[in-house]
Short mmCIF file of C-alpha atoms in Angstrom, two decimals:
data_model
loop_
_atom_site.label_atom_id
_atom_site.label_comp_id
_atom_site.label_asym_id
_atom_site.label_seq_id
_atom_site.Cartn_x
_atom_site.Cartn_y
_atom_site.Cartn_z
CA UNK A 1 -23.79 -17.22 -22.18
CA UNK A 2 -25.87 -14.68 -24.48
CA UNK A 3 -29.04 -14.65 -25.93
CA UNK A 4 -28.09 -16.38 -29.27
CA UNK A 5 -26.51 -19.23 -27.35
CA UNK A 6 -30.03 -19.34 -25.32
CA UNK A 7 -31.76 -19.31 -28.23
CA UNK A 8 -30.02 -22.03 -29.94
CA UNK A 9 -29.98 -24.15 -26.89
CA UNK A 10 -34.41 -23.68 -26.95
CA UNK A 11 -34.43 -25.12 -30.94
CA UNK A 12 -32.03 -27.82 -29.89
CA UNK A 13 -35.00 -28.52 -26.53
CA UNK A 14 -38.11 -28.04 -29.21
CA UNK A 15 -35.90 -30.42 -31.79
CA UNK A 16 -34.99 -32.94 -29.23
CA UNK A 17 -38.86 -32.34 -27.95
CA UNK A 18 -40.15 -33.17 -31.49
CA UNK A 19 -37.88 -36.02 -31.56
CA UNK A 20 -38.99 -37.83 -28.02
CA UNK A 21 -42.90 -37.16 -29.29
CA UNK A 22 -42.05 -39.41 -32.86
CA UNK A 23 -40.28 -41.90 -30.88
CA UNK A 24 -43.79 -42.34 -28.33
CA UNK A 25 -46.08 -42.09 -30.77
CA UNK A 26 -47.19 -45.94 -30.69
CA UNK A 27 -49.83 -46.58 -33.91
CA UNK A 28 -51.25 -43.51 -33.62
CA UNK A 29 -51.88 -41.69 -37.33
CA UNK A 30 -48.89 -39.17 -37.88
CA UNK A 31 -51.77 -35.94 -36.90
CA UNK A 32 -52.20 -37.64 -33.24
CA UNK A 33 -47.96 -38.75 -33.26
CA UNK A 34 -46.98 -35.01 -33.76
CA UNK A 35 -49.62 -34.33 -30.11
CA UNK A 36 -49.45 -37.57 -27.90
CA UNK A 37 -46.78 -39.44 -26.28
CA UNK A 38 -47.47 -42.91 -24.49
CA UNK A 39 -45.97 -43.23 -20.60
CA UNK A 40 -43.44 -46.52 -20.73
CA UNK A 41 -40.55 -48.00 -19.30
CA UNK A 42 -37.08 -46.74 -20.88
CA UNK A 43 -33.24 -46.08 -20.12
CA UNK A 44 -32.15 -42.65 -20.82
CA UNK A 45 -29.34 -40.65 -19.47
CA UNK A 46 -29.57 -37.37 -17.13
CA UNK A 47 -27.71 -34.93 -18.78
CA UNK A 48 -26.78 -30.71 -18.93
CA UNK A 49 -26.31 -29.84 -22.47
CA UNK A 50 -24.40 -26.39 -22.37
CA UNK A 51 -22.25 -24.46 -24.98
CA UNK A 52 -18.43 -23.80 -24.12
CA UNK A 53 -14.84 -21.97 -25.24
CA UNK A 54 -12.13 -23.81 -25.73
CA UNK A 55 -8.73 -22.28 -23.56
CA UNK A 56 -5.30 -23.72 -23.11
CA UNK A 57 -5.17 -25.36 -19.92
CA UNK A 58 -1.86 -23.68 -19.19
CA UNK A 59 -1.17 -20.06 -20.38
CA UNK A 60 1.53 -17.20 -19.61
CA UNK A 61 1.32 -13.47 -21.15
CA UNK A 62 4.49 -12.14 -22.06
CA UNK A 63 5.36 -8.84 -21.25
CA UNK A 64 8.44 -6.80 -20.67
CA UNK A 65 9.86 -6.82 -17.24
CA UNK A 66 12.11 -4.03 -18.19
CA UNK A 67 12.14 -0.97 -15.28
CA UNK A 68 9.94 2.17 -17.70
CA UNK A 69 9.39 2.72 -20.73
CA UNK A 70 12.95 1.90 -22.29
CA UNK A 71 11.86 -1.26 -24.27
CA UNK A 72 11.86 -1.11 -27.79
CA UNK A 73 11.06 -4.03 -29.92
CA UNK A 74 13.36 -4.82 -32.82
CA UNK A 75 12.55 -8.28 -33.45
CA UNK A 76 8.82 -9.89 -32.44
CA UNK A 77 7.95 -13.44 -33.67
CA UNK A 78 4.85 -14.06 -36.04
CA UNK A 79 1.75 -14.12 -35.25
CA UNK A 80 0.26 -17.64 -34.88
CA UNK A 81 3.96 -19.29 -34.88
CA UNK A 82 3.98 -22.43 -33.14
CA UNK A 83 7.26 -22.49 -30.31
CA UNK A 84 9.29 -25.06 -28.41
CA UNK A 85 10.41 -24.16 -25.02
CA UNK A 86 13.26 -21.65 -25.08
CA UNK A 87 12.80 -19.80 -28.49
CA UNK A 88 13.23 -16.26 -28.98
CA UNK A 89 9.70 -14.50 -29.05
CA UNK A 90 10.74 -10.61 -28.43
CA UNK A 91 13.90 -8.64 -28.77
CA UNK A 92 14.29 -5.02 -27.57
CA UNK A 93 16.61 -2.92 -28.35
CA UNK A 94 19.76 -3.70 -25.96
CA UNK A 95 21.71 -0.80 -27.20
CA UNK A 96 20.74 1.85 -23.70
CA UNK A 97 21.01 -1.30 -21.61
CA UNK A 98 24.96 -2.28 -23.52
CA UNK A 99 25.77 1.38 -22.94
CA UNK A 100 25.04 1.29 -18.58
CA UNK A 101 26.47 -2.01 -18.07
CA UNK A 102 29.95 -0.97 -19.68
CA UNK A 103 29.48 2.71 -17.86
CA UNK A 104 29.06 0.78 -14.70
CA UNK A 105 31.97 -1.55 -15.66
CA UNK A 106 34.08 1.54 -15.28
CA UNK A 107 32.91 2.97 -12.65
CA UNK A 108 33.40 -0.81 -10.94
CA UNK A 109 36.98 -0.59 -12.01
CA UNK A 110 37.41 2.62 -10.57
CA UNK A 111 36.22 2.06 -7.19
CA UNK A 112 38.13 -1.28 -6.91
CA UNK A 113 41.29 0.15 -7.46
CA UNK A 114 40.38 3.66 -4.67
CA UNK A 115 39.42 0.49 -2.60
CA UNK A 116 43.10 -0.74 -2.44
CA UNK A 117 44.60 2.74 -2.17
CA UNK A 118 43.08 3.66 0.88
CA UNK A 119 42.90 0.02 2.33
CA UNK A 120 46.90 0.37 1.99
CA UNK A 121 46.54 3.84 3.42
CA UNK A 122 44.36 2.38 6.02
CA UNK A 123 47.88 -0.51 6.76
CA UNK A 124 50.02 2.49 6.90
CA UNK A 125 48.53 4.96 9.00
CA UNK A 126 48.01 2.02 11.54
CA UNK A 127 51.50 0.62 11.34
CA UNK A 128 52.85 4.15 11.80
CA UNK A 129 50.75 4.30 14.56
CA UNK A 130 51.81 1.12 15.93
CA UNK A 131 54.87 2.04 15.34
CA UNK A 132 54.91 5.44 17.77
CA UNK A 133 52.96 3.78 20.45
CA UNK A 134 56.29 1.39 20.55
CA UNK A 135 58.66 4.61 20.52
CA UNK A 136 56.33 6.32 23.19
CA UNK A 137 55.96 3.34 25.49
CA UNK A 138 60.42 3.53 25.17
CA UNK A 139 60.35 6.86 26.03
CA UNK A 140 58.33 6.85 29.08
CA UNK A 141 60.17 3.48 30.49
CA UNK A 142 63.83 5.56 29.90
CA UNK A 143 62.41 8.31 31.65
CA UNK A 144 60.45 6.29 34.09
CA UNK A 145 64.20 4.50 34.72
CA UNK A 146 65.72 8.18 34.83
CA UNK A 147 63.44 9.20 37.78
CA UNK A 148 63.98 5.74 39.40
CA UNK A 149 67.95 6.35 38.88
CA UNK A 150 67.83 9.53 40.58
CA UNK A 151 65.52 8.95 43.46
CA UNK A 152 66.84 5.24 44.42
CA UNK A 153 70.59 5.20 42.57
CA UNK A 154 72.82 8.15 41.00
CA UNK A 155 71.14 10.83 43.79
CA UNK A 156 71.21 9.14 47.02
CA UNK A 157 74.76 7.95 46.19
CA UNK A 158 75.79 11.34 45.04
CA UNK A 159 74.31 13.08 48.48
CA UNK A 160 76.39 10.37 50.38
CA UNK A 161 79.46 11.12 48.46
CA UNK A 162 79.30 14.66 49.42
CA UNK A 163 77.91 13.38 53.01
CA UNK A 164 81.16 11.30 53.43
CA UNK A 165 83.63 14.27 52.07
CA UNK A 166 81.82 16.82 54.79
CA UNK A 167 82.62 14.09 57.14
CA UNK A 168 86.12 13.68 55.91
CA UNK A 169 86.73 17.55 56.06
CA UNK A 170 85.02 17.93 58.87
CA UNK A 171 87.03 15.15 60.79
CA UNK A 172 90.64 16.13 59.13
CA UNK A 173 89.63 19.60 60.50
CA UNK A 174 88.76 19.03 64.45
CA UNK A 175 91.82 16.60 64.26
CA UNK A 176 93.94 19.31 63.10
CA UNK A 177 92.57 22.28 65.41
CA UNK A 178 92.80 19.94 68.34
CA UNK A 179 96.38 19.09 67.24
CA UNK A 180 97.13 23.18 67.10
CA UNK A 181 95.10 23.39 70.65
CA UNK A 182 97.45 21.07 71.99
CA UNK A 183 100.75 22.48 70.35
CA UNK A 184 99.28 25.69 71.48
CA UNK A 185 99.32 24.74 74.99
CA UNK A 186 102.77 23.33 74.86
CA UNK A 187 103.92 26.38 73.74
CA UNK A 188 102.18 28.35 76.93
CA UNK A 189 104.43 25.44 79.03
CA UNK A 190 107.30 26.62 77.19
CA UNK A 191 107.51 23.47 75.52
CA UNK A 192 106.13 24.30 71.83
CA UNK A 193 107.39 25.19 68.56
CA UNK A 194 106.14 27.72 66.77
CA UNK A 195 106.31 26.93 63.61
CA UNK A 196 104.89 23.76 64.17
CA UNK A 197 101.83 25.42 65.63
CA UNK A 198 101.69 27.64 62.64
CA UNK A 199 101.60 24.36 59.99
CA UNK A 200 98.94 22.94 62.73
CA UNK A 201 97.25 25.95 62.57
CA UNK A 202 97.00 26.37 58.63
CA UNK A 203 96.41 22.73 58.13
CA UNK A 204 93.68 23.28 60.42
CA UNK A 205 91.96 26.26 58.99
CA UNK A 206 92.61 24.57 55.14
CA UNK A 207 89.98 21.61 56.31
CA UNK A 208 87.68 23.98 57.57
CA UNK A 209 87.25 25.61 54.32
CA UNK A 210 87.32 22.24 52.80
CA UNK A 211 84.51 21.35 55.32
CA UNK A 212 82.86 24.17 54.54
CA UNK A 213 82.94 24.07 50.98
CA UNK A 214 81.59 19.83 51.20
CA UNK A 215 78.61 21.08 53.91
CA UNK A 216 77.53 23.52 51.29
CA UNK A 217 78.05 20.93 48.29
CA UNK A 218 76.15 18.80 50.31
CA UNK A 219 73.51 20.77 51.51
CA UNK A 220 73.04 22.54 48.37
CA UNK A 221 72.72 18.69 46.47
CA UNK A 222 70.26 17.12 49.11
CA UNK A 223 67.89 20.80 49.25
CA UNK A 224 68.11 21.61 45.68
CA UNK A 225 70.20 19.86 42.97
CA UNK A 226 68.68 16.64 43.46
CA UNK A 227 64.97 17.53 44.30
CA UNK A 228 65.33 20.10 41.16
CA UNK A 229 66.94 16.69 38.82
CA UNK A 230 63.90 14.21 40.43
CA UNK A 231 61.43 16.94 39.69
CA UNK A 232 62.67 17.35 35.94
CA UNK A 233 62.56 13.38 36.17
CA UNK A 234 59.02 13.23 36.79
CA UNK A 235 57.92 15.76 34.60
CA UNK A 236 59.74 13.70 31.92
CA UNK A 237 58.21 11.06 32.70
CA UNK A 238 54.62 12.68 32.78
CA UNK A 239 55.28 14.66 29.25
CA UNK A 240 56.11 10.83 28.19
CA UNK A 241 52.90 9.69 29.06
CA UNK A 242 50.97 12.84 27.92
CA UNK A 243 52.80 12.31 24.57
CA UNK A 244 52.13 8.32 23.96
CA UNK A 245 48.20 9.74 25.11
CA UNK A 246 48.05 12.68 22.77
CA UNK A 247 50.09 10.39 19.70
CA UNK A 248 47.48 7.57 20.73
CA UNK A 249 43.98 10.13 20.14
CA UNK A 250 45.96 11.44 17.11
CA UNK A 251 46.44 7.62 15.79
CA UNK A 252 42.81 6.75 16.52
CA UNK A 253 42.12 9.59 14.61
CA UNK A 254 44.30 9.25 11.44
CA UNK A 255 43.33 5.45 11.53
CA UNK A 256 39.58 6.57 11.92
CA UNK A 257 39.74 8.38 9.03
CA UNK A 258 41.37 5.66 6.63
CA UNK A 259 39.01 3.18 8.03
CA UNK A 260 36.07 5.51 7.08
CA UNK A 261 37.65 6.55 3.47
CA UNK A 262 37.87 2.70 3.13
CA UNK A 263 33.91 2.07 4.21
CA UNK A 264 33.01 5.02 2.21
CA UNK A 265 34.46 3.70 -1.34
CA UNK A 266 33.78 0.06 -0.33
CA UNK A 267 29.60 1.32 0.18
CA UNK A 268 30.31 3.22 -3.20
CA UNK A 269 31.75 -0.18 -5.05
CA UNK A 270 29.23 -2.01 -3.73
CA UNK A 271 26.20 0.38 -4.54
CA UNK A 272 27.66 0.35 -7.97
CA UNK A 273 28.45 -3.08 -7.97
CA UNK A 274 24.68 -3.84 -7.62
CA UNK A 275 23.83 -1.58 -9.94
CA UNK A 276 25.75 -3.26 -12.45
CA UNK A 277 24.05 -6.45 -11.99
CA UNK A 278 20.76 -4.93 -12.14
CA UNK A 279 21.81 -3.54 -15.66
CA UNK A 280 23.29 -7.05 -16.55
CA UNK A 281 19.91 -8.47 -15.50
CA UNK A 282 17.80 -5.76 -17.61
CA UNK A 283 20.16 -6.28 -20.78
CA UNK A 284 19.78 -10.25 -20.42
CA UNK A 285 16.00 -9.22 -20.00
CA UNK A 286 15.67 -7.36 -23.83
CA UNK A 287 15.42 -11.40 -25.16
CA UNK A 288 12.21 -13.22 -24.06
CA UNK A 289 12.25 -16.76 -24.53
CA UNK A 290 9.47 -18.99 -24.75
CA UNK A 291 8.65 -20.58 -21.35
CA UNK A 292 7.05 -23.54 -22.62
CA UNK A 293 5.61 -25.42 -26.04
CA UNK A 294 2.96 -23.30 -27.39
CA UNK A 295 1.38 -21.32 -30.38
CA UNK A 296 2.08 -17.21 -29.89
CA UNK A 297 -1.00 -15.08 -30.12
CA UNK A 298 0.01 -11.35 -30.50
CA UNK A 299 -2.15 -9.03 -27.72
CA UNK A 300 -3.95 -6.67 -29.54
CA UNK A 301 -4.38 -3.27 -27.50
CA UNK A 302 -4.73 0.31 -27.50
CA UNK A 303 -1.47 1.70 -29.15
CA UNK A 304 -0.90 5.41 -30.29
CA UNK A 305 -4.35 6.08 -30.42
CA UNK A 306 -6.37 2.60 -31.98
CA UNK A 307 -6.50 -0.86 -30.99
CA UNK A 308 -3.94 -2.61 -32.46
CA UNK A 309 -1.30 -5.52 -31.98
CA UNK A 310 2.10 -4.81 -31.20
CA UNK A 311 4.97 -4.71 -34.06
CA UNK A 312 8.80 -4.45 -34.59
CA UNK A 313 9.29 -0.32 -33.27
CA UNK A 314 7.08 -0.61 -30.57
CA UNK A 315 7.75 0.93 -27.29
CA UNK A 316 6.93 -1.21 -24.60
CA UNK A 317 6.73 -0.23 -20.71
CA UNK A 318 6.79 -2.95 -17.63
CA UNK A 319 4.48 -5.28 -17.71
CA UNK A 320 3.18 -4.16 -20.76
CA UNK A 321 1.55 -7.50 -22.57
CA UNK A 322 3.04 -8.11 -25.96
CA UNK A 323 1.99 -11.14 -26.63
CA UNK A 324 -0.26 -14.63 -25.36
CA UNK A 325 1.33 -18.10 -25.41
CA UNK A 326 -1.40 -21.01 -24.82
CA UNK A 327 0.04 -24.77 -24.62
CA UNK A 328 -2.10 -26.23 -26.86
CA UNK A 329 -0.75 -29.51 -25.96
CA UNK A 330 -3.38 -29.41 -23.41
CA UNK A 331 -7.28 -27.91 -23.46
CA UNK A 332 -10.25 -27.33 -20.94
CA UNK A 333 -13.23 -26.03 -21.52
CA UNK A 334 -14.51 -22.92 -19.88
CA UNK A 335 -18.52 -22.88 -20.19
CA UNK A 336 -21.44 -22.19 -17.90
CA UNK A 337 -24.24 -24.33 -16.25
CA UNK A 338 -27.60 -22.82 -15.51
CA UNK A 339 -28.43 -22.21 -11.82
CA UNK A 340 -31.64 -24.54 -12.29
CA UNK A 341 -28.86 -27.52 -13.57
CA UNK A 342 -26.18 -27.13 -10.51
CA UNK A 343 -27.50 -29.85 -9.20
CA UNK A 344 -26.90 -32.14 -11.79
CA UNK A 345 -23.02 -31.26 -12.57
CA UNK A 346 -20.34 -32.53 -9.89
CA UNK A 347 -16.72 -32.54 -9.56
CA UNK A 348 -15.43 -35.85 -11.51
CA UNK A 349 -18.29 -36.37 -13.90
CA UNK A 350 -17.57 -37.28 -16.84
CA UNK A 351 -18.52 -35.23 -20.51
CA UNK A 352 -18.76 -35.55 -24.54
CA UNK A 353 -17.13 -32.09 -25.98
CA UNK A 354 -17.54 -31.04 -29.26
CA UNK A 355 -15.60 -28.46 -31.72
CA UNK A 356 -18.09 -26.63 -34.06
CA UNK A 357 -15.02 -25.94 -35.90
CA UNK A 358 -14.50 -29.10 -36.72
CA UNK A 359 -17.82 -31.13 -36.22
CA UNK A 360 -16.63 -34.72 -36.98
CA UNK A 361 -14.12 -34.30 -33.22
CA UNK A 362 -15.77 -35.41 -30.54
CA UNK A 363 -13.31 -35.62 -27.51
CA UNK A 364 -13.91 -37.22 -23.51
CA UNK A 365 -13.70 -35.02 -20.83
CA UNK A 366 -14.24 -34.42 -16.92
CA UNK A 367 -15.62 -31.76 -15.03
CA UNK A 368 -12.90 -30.35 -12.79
CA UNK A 369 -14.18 -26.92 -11.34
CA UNK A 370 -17.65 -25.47 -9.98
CA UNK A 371 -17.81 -21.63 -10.25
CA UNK A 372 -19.07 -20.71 -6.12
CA UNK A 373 -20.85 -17.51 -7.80
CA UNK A 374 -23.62 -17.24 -9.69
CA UNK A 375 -23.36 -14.81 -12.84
CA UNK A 376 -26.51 -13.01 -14.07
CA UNK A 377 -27.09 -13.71 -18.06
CA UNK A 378 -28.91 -12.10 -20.76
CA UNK A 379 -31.13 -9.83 -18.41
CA UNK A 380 -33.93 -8.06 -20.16
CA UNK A 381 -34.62 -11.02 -22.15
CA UNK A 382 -35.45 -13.55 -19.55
CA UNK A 383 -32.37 -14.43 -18.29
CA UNK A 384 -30.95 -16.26 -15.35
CA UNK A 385 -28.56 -17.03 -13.53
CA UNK A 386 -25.70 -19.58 -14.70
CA UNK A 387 -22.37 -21.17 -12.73
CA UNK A 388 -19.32 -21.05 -13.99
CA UNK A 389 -18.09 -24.42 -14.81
CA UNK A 390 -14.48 -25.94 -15.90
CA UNK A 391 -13.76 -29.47 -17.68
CA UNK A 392 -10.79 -31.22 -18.54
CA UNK A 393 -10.10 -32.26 -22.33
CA UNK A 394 -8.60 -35.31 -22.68
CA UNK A 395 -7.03 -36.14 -26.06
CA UNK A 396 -5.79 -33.38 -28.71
CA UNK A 397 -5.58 -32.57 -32.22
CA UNK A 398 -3.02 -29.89 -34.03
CA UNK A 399 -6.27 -28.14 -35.35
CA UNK A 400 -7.73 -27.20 -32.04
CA UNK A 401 -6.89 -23.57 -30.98
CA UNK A 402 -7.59 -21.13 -27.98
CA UNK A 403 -11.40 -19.55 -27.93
CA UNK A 404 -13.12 -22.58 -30.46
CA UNK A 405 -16.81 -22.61 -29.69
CA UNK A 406 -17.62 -26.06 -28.25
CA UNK A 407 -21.06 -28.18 -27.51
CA UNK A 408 -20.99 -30.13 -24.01
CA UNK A 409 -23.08 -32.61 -22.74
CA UNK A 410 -22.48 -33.26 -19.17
CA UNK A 411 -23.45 -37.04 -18.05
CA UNK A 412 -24.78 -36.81 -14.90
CA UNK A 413 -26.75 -40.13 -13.96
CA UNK A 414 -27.99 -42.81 -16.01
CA UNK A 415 -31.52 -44.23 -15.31
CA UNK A 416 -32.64 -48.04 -15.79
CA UNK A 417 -36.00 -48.90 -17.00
CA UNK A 418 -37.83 -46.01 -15.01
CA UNK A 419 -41.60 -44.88 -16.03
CA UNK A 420 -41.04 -41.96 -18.07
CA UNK A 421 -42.24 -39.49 -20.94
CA UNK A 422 -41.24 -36.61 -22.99
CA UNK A 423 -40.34 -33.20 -20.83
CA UNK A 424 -43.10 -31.93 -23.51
CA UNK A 425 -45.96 -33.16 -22.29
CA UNK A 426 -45.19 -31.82 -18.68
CA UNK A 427 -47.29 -28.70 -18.05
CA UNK A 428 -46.59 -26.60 -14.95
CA UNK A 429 -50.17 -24.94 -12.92
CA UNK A 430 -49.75 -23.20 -9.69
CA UNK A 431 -50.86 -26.49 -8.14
CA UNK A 432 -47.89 -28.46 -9.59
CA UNK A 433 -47.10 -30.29 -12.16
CA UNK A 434 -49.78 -32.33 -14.34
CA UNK A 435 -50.14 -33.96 -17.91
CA UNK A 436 -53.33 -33.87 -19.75
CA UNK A 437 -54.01 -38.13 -20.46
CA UNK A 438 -55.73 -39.02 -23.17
CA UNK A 439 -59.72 -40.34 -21.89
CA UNK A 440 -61.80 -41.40 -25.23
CA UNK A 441 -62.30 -38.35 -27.16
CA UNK A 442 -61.15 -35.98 -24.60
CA UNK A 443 -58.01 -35.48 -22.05
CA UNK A 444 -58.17 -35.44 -18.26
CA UNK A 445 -56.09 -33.13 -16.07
CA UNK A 446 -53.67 -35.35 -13.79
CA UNK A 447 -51.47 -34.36 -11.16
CA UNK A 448 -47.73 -35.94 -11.61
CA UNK A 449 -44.78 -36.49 -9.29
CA UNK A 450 -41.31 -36.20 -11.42
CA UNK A 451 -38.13 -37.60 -10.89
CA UNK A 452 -35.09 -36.58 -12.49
CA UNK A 453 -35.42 -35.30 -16.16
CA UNK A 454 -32.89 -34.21 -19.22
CA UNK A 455 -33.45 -32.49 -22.07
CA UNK A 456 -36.12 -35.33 -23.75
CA UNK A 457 -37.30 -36.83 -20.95
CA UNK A 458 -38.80 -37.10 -17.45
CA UNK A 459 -39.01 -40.30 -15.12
CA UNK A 460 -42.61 -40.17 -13.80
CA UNK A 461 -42.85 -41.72 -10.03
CA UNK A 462 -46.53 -40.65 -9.78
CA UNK A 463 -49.61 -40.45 -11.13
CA UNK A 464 -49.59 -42.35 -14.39
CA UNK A 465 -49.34 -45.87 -15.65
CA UNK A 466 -47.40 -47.78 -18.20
CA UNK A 467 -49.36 -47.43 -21.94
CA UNK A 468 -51.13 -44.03 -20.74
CA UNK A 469 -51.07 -41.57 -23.53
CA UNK A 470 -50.56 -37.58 -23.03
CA UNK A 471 -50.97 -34.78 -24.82
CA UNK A 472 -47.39 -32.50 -25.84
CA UNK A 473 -49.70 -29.77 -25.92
CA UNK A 474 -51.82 -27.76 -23.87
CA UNK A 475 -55.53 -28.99 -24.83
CA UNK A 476 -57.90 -26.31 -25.23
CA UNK A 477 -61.45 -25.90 -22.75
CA UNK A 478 -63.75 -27.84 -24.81
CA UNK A 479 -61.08 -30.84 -25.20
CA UNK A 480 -60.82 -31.57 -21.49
CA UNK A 481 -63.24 -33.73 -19.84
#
């Protein structure tokens, strides 16, 4: 509140003041009306006349929520245009935005399809491996069945074969020589043939070369064919094994790497995928619709250099405010209470508002908020300290707008038939509070108790009497008694 609301609130006081003194003046003559006021019985109302601003009681300020400075307005609504929820208010220009989304697009389109290749690289490389850990796992059973074939079957059977024809040899062989022994000694009786013994003899010597020949087919077999064959066998069997190992790292590997060619252009769609809806969300954001009902009030600013409001051209950054939109469906009334009147005003209490705009409105209304901080006013010119105070307008009219200049009288009690006279003829001493009553042809001094009070008046619950009459000015020396 500044000093020309102060001082227009003090002429209202003296008016009202001039007012209370006319309406106590009793059968006075008009000289003594305009300077005495009798004590009575009256109802009046406790009240806090203040001045106020209108405001919508909902508001939103529209700005672009575009990332930088790329926000160019090509379209802004008019100034003062009334809106319904939804309309267009601002359109920037959506012709960078267009461009990114259908780059993006592209790039989405790209990535998709290097997705598939290398996910159906990924299918091979794993069936393939699949595949050789099958053909490894063969190989090592065959060779596995090799070494089992020559160390239980094929081998022991073979070394028995050869066992059996030393055996054979061997036995044809002492059968034979002891046949020839015997011939032999026949012969020394003079009883032998000697071309028997020779046959015997020849027979004889042809199984012990056979023998011979099975010992070292046997021998040579059992000490180094066979251990030689069993040895290859296992060493078959442990390349086998080496080879499914070594084909199983290399898999893992191959398999690895499709797997991470696949994560890698997956992370790469995705990253591009949300940038494409962040572009889709900054295109849809170059049209700003109306969030509710209201009247738009452009927001004037600095702009290249002077104050200005914002027009079609503009470049706008984030968060930038282009433009106010009150609902003027619905009003308070911001305005301020004087520190010395808090304890008048309370939550709920009910009010008169009006528009100086528009003098003939006069709407209800209802105090709804009490500032917790006082505010310093007008200091330098005897000011003090005021509360910030909110009420709720009830009613509307078309013609009421955001920042009118309103008068509010705050109803805070109303008093019944209580002794009481005009706040003008209360004077205040360092003793207290006293009136000057009128005594024959002079005033007394008198020491008052006072009760609540509003702008006119003051209930009295001490020191005067119904019909006293006192002074609304301070009498000079030679007038008091």
């Amino acid at each position: 509140m500044n000093w020309k609301q102060l001082t227009i609130i003090g002429l209202l006081l003296l008016a009202a003041a001039v007012v209370a003194a006319s309406r106590y003046g009793g059968e006075v003559a008009v000289a003594d009306r305009m300077r005495l006021a009798e004590v009575r019985s009256a109802d009046f109302d406790i009240t806090v006349h203040t001045l106020g601003v209108l405001d919508a009681a909902q508001s939103h300020m529209i700005s672009s929520t575009i990332r930088g400075n790329s926000g160019k307005i090509i379209y802004l609504i008019e100034d003062g245009s009334p809106v319904e929820k939804g309309d267009l208010l601002v359109r920037l220009d959506p012709t960078p935005f267009e461009a990114e989304v259908h780059r993006l697009e592209g790039l989405v389109a790209g990535l998709q399809a290097a997705v598939e290749a290398t996910e159906q690289l990924f299918g091979w490389e794993k069936s393939q491996v699949e595949q050789k850990e099958v053909s490894s796992a063969y190989e090592i059973k065959v060779s596995e069945l090799e070494l089992k074939r020559l160390e239980e079957g094929d081998g022991p059977l073979k070394l028995a074969n050869f066992q059996d024809e030393m055996k054979k040899a061997g036995g044809e062989y002492e059968r034979y020589r002891s046949y020839s022994t015997e011939l032999q000694g026949l012969a020394d009786e003079g009883f032998g043939n000697q071309a028997e013994i020779g046959r015997a003899k020849e027979t004889a010597a042809t199984y012990q070369e056979k023998y011979r020949a099975a010992k070292r087919n046997f021998e040579s077999y059992r000490d180094y064919v066979l251990p030689s064959m069993i040895e290859a066998a296992r060493a078959k069997v442990e390349n086998a094994r080496t080879a499914m190992e070594q084909s199983r790292q290399a898999g893992v590997h191959k398999v690895a790497n499709a797997m991470a060619e696949v994560n890698k252009n997956r992370a790469k769609l995705k990253s591009v995928q949300q940038a494409l809806k962040l572009a889709g969300t900054e295109l849809a954001k170059t049209e700003i619709m109306a969030p509710f009902s209201g009247i738009v009030i452009l927001y004037e600013t600095f702009r290249d250099g002077r104050k200005r409001k914002p027009r079609e051209g503009d470049t706008v950054i984030m968060n930038q405010p282009i433009l106010y939109l009150p609902d003027i469906s619905n009003f308070i009334v911001n305005t301020q209470v004087r520190e010395i009147d808090l304890h008048k005003v309370s939550v709920g209490q009910g009010c008169t508002v009006r528009v100086d705009a528009y003098p003939d409105l006069l709407f209800e209304g209802e105090v709804s908020f009490i500032g917790s901080l006082a505010s310093e006013q007008g200091r330098g010119q005897g000011g003090g300290k005021y509360f910030q105070v909110t009420l709720n307008l009830s009613g509307r009219d078309p013609r009421l707008r955001p920042g009118m200049s309103t008068r509010v009288i705050i109803l805070s009690d109303r008093l019944k038939q209580v002794l009481s006279l005009p706040v003008a003829a209360l004077f205040f001493e360092k003793d207290g509070t006293v009136c000057f009553r009128k005594s024959g042809t002079g005033f007394e001094r008198v020491a008052v108790t006072v009760g609540q009070q509003n702008d006119e008046l003051a209930q009295i619950t001490r020191g005067l009497e119904p019909g006293d009459k006192v002074s609304l000015v301070r009498p000079s020396a030679d007038q008091l008694n």
